[in-house]
Coordinates of C-alpha atoms and ligand atoms in Angstrom, one line a residue:
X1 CA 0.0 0.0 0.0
X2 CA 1.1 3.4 -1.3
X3 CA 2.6 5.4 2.2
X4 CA 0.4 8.1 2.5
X5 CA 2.1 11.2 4.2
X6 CA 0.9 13.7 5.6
X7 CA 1.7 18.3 4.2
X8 CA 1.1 20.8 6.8
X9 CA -0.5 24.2 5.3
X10 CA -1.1 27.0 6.8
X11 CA -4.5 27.4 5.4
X12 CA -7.0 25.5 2.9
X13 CA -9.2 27.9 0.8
X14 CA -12.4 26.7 -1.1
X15 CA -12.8 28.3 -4.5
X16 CA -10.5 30.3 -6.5
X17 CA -13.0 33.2 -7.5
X18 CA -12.1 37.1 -6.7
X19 CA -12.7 35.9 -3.5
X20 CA -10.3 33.1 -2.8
X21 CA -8.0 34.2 -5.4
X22 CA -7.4 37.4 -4.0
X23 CA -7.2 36.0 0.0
X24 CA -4.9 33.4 -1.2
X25 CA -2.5 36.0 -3.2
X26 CA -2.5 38.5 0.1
X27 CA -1.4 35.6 2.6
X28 CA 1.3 34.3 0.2
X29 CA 3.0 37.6 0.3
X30 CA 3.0 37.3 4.1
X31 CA 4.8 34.2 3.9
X32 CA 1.8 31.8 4.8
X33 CA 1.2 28.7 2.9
X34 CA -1.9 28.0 1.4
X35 CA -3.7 25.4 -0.1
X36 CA -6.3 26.6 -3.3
X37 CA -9.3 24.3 -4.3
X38 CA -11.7 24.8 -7.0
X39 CA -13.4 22.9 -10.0
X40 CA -12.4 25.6 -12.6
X41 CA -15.7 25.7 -14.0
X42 CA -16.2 28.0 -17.1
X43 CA -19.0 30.1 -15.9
X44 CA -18.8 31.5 -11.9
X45 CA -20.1 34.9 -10.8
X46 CA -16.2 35.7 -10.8
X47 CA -15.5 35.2 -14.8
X48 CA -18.7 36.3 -16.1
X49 CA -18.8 39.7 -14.0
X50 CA -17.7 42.8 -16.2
X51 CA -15.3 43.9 -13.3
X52 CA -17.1 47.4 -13.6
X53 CA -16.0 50.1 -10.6
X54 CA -18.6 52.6 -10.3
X55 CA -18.9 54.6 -7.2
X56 CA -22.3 56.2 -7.7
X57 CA -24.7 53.7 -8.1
X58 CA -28.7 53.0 -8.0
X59 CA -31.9 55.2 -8.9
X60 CA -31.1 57.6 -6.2
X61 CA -27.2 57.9 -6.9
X62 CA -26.3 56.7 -3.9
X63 CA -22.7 57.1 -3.0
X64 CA -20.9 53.2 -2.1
X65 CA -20.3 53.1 2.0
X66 CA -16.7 52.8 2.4
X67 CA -15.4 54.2 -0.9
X68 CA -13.1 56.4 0.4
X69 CA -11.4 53.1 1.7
X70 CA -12.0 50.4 -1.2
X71 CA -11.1 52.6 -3.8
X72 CA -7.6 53.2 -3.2
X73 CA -7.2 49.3 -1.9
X74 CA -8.4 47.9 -5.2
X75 CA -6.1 50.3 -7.0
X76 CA -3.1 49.3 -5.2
X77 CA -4.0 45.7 -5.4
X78 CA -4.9 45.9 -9.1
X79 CA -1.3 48.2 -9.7
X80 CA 1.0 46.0 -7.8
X81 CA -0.6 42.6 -9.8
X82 CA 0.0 44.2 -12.9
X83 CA 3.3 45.3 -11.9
X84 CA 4.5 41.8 -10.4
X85 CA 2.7 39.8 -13.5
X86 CA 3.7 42.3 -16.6
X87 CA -0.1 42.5 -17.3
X88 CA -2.7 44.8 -17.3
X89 CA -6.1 43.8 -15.1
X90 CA -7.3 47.2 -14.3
X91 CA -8.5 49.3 -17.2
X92 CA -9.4 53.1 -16.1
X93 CA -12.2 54.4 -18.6
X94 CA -14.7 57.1 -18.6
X95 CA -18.0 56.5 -17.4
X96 CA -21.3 58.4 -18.2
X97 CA -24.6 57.8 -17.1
X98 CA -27.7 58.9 -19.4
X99 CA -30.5 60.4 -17.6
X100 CA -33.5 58.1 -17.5
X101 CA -35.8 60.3 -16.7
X102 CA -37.2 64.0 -14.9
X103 CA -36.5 62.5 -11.4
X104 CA -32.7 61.1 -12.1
X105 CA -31.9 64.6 -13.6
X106 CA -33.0 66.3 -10.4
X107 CA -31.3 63.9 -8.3
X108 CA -28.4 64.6 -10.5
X109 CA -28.3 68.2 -9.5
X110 CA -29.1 67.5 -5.9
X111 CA -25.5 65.4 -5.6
X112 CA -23.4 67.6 -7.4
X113 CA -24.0 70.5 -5.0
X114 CA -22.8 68.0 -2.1
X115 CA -19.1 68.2 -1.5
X116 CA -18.7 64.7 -0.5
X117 CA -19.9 63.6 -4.0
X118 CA -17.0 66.0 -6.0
X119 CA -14.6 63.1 -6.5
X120 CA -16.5 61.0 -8.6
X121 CA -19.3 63.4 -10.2
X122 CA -17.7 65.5 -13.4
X123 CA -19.8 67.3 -15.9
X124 CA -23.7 67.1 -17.3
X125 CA -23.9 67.0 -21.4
X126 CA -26.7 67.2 -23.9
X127 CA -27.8 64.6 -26.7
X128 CA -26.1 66.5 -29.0
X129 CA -22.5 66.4 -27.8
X130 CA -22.2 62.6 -28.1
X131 CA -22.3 61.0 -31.7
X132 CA -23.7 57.8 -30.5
X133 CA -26.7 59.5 -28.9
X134 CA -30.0 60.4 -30.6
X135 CA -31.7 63.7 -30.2
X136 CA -34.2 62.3 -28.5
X137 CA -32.1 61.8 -25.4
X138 CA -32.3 63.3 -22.6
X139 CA -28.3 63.7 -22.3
X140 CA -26.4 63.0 -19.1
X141 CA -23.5 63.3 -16.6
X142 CA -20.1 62.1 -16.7
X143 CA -18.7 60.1 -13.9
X144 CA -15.3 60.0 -12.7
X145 CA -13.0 57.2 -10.5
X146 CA -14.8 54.9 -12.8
X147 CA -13.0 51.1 -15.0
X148 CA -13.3 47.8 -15.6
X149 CA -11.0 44.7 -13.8
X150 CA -10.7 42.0 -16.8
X151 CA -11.0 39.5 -14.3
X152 CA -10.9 36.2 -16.1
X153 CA -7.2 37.5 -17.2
X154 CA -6.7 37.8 -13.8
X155 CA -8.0 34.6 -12.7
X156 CA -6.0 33.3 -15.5
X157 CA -3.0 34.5 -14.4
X158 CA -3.7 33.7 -10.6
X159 CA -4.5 30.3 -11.4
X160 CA -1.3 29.7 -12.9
X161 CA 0.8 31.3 -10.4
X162 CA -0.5 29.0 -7.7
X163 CA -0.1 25.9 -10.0
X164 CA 3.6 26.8 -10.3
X165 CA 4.2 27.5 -6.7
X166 CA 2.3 24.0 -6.1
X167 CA -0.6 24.9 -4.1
X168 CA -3.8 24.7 -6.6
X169 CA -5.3 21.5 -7.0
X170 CA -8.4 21.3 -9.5
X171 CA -11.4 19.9 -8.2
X172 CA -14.6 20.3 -6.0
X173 CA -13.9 19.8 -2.3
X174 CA -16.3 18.0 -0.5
X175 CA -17.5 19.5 2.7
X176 CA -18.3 15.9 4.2
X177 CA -14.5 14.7 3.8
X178 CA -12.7 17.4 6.5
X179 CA -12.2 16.3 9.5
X180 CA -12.4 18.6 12.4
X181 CA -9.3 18.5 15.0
X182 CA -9.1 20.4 18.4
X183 CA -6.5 23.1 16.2
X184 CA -6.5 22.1 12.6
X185 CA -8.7 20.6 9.6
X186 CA -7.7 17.3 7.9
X187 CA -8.9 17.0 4.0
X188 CA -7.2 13.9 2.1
X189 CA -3.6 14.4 3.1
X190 CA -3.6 17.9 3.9
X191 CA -3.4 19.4 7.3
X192 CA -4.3 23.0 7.9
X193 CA -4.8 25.3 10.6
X194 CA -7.6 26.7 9.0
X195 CA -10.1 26.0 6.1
X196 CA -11.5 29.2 4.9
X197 CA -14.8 28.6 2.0
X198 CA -14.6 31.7 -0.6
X199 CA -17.2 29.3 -1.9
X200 CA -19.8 32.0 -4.0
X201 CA -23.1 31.6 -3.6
X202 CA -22.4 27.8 -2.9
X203 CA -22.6 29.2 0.5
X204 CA -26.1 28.6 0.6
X205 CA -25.4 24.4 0.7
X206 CA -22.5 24.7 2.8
X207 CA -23.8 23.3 6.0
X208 CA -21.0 25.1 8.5
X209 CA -22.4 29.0 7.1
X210 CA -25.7 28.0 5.3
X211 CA -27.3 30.2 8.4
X212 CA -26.0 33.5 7.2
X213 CA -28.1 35.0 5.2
X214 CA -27.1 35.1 1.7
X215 CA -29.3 37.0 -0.8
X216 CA -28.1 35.7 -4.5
X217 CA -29.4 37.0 -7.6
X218 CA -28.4 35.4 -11.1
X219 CA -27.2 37.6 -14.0
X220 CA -26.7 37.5 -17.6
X221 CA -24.0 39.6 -19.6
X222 CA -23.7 39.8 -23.7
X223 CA -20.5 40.4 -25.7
X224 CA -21.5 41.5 -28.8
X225 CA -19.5 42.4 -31.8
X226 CA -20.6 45.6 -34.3
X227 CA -19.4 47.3 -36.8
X228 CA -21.1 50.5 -36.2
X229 CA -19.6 53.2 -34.2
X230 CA -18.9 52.4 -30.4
X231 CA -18.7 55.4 -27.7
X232 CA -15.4 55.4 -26.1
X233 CA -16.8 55.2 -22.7
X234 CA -19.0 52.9 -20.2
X235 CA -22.5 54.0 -20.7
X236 CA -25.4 53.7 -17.7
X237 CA -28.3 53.7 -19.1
X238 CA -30.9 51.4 -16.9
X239 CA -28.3 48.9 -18.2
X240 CA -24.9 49.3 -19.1
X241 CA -22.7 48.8 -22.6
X242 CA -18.9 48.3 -22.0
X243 CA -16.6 49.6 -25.6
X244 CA -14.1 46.5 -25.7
X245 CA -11.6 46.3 -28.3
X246 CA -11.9 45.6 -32.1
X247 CA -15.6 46.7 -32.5
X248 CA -16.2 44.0 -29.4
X249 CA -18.8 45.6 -26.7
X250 CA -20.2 44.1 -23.4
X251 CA -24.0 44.5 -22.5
X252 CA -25.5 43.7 -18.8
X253 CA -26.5 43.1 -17.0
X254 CA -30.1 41.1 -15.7
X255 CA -31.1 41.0 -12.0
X256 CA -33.0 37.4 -11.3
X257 CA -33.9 36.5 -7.5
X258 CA -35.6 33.7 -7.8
X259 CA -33.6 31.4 -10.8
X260 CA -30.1 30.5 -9.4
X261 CA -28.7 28.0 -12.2
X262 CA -26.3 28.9 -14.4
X263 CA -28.3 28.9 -18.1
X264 CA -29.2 31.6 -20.1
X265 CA -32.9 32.5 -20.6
X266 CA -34.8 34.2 -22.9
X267 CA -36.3 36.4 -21.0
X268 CA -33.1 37.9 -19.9
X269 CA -32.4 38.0 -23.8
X270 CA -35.3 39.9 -24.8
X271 CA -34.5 42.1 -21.8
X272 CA -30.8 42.9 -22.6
X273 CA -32.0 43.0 -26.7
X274 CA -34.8 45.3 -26.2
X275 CA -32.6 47.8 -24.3
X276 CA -30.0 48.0 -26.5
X277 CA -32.7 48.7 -29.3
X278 CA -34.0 51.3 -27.5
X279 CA -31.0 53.5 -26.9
X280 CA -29.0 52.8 -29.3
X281 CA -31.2 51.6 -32.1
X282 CA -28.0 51.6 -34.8
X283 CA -26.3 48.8 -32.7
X284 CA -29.7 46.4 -33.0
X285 CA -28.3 44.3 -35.5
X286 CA -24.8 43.8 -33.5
X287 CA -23.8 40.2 -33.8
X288 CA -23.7 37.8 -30.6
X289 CA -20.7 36.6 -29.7
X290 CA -20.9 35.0 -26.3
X291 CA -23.9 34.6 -23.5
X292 CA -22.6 34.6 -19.6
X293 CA -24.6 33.6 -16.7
X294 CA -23.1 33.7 -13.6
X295 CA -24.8 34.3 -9.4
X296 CA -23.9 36.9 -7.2
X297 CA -23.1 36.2 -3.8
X298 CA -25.4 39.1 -2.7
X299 CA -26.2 39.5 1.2
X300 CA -29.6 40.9 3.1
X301 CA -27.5 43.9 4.6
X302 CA -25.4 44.3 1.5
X303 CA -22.1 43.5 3.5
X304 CA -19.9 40.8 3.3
X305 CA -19.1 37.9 5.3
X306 CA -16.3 37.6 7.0
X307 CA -15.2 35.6 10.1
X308 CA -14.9 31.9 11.8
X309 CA -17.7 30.0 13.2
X310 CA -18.6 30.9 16.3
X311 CA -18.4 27.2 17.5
X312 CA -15.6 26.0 15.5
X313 CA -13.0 28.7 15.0
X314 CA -10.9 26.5 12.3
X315 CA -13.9 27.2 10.1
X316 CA -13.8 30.3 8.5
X317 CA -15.8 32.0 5.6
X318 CA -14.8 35.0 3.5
X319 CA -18.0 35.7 0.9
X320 CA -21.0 37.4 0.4
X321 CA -19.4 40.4 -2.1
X322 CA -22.2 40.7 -3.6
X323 CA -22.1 43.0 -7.0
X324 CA -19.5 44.2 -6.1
X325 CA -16.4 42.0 -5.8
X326 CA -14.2 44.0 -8.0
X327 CA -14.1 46.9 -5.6
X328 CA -14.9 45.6 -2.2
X329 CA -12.6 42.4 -2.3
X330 CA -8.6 44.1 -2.3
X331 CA -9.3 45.9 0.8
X332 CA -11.6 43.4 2.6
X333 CA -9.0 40.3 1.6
X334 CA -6.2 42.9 3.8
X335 CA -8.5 43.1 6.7
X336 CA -9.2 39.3 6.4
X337 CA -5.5 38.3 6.3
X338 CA -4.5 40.7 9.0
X339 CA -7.0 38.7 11.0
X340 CA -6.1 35.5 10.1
X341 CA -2.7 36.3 11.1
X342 CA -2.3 38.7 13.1
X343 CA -5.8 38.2 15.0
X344 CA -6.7 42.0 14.3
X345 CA -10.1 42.8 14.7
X346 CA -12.5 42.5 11.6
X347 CA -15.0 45.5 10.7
X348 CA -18.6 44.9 13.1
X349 CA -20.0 45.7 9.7
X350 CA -18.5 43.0 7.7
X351 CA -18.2 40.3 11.2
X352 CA -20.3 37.6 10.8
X353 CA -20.8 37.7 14.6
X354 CA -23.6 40.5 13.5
X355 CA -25.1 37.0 13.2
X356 CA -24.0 34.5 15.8
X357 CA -27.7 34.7 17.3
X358 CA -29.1 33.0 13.9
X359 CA -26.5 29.7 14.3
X360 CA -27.6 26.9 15.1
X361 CA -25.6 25.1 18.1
X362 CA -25.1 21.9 16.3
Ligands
LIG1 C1 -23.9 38.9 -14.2 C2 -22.9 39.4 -13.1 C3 -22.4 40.7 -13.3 C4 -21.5 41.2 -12.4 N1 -20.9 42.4 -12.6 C5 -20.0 42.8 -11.7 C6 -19.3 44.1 -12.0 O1 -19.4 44.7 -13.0 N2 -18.4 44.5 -11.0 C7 -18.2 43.8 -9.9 O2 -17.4 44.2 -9.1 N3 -18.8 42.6 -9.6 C8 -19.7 42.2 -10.5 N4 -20.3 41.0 -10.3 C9 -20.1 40.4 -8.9 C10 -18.9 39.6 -8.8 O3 -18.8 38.6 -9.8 C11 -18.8 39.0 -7.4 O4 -18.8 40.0 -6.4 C12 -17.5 38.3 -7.2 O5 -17.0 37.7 -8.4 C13 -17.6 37.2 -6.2 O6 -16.4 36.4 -6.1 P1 -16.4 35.1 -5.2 O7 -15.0 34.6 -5.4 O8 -16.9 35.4 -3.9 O9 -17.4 34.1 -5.9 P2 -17.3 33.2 -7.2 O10 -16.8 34.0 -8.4 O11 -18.7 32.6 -7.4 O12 -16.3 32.1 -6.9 C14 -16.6 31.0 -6.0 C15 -15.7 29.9 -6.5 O13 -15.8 28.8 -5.5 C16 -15.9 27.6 -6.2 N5 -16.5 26.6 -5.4 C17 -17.7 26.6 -4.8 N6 -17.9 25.6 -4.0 C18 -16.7 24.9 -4.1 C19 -16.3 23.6 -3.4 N7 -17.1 22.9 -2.6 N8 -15.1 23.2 -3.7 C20 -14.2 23.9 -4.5 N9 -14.6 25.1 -5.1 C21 -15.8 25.5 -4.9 C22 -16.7 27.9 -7.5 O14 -16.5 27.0 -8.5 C23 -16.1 29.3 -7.8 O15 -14.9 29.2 -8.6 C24 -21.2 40.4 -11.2 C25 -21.7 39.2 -11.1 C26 -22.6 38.7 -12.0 C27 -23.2 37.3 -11.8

């Protein structure tokens, strides 16, 4: 019989979305080992998100809590990647937003007269100053601190970094085969201190966190290619269109609450379509190139999960980033791993003790 020995890791993380990929890059470069599972599976919320960054967000142009802090994290993170990896994974582009109606436009006005909304609020324009715009728009505002993470290249390029340094092993972990130990988690061979489940919306069939209360909501984005005249920014328009290269655009995204597989539907077809015909009627007859379905891990109080089990501290989750990942994870994945290793204190906002009353004891 083959002799079966035993690798000490520091830490065993379940899935290698935005999530786990970012945790797992962050506690490398504090010299911890880890240990990376996931099924690489072609469609997560992770690689079909566009990766947008948009501050102001929702009908009332609501400022994102905690800006001021995720912005610059996800900037350094995405800058020092591209820097250690030659590659590019943040792209900084120009954002506007088209007013969708009499109300938006007076909301509009209301935030740029508040100071704290100057940073990321630039200029209104009219139908007329845009090409791609008909004069039957109502014009709009630009946006500013706005971009796009390409975040299957970063995957990608994740991935492969933890192949080479030998801690990536492709396939689904089952939650049934770790073994709980007074201070560490056995799975097959491996023995960690800690197994940490950056899991997605799996969350919700993960019996050690399925108590927290996840909120997910499936989505559908296009790619599209044209060969009509693209704008040279993101548009908001209800939905949104992303300008790619090579007459390439993007078109998202669908909101679905109650359908959580990962297949296309038509009514999320008709819905992206008909949008696209109504505000930019010359792209109609753009060519599909690719359909991507994918389920945000989206939470009741809009804040992440972050934390161990309150009765079995080896157990820890790091999840729940909702729409959001590409700006909320670089500096949430900091405040995790200082916790994990230096036992700072996580956020109350982001502490899934906020829900230790809602666990069951066994
Ligand atoms: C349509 C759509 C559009 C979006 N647009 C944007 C956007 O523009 N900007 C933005 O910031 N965010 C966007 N998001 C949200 C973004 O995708 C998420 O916030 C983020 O990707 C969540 O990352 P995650 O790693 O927590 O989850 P996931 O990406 O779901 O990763 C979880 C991983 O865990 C793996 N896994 C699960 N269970 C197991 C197991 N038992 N064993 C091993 N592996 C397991 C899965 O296979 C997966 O790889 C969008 C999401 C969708 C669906």
């Amino acid at each position: 019989m083959a002799e079966y020995q035993t690798s000490n890791v520091d830490f065993i993380i379940v899935g290698q979305g935005l999530a786990g990929s970012l945790l797992g890059w962050r506690l490398l470069q504090q010299g911890r080992s880890v240990l990376i599972v996931d099924p690489c599976l072609e469609q997560t919320a992770s690689r079909t998100a566009a990766g947008l960054i948009n501050p102001i967000t929702g009908k009332r142009l609501v400022k994102t809590q905690h800006i001021e802090e995720y912005l610059p994290a996800a900037t350094k993170l995405y800058g020092e990647l591209s820097v250690f990896f030659s590659d590019q994974f943040w792209n900084d582009m120009e954002q506007v937003r088209l007013f969708q109606s009499k109300a938006e436009c007076e909301q509009w006005q209301k935030r740029q007269a508040d100071p704290d909304y100057k940073p990321y609020l630039a200029d209104q324009f009219s139908a007329n100053s845009k090409a791609y715009l008909s004069n039957k728009s109502s014009g709009g505002f630009e946006q500013k601190q706005c971009g796009y993470l390409d975040t299957v290249l970063l995957l990608d390029t994740l991935r492969e970094y933890f192949q080479d340094n030998g801690c990536f092993i492709k396939q689904h972990l089952n939650i049934d085969e770790l073994t709980m130990l007074e201070s560490s988690v056995q799975w097959k061979n491996y023995d960690a201190k800690k197994v940490i489940f950056c899991d997605g919306f799996n969350l919700q069939n993960n019996h050690w966190f399925s108590w927290l209360p996840l909120q997910p909501a499936q989505g559908e984005i296009f790619t599209l290619q044209t060969k009509k005249l693209l704008p040279k920014e993101i548009v908001q328009f209800g939905k949104w269109l992303l300008p790619l290269k090579n007459g390439q655009f993007r078109l998202g995204s669908t909101w679905q609450w109650d359908l959580l597989d990962e297949q296309p539907t038509e009514k999320s077809s008709l819905e992206l379509m008909q949008s696209l015909k109504q505000q930019f009627p010359q792209l109609s007859d753009a060519r599909l190139i690719e359909k991507k379905v994918g389920v945000r891990p989206g939470t009741r109080d809009k804040m992440p999960f972050l934390g161990s089990h309150p009765y079995c501290p080896n157990v820890s989750v790091f999840n729940g980033f909702g729409s959001k990942g590409a700006l909320m994870i670089p500096w949430y994945s900091d405040r995790f791993c200082q916790y994990l290793i230096n036992l700072q204190v996580l956020p109350d906002f982001a502490d899934i003790k906020r829900y230790t009353n809602d666990c069951p004891t066994r």
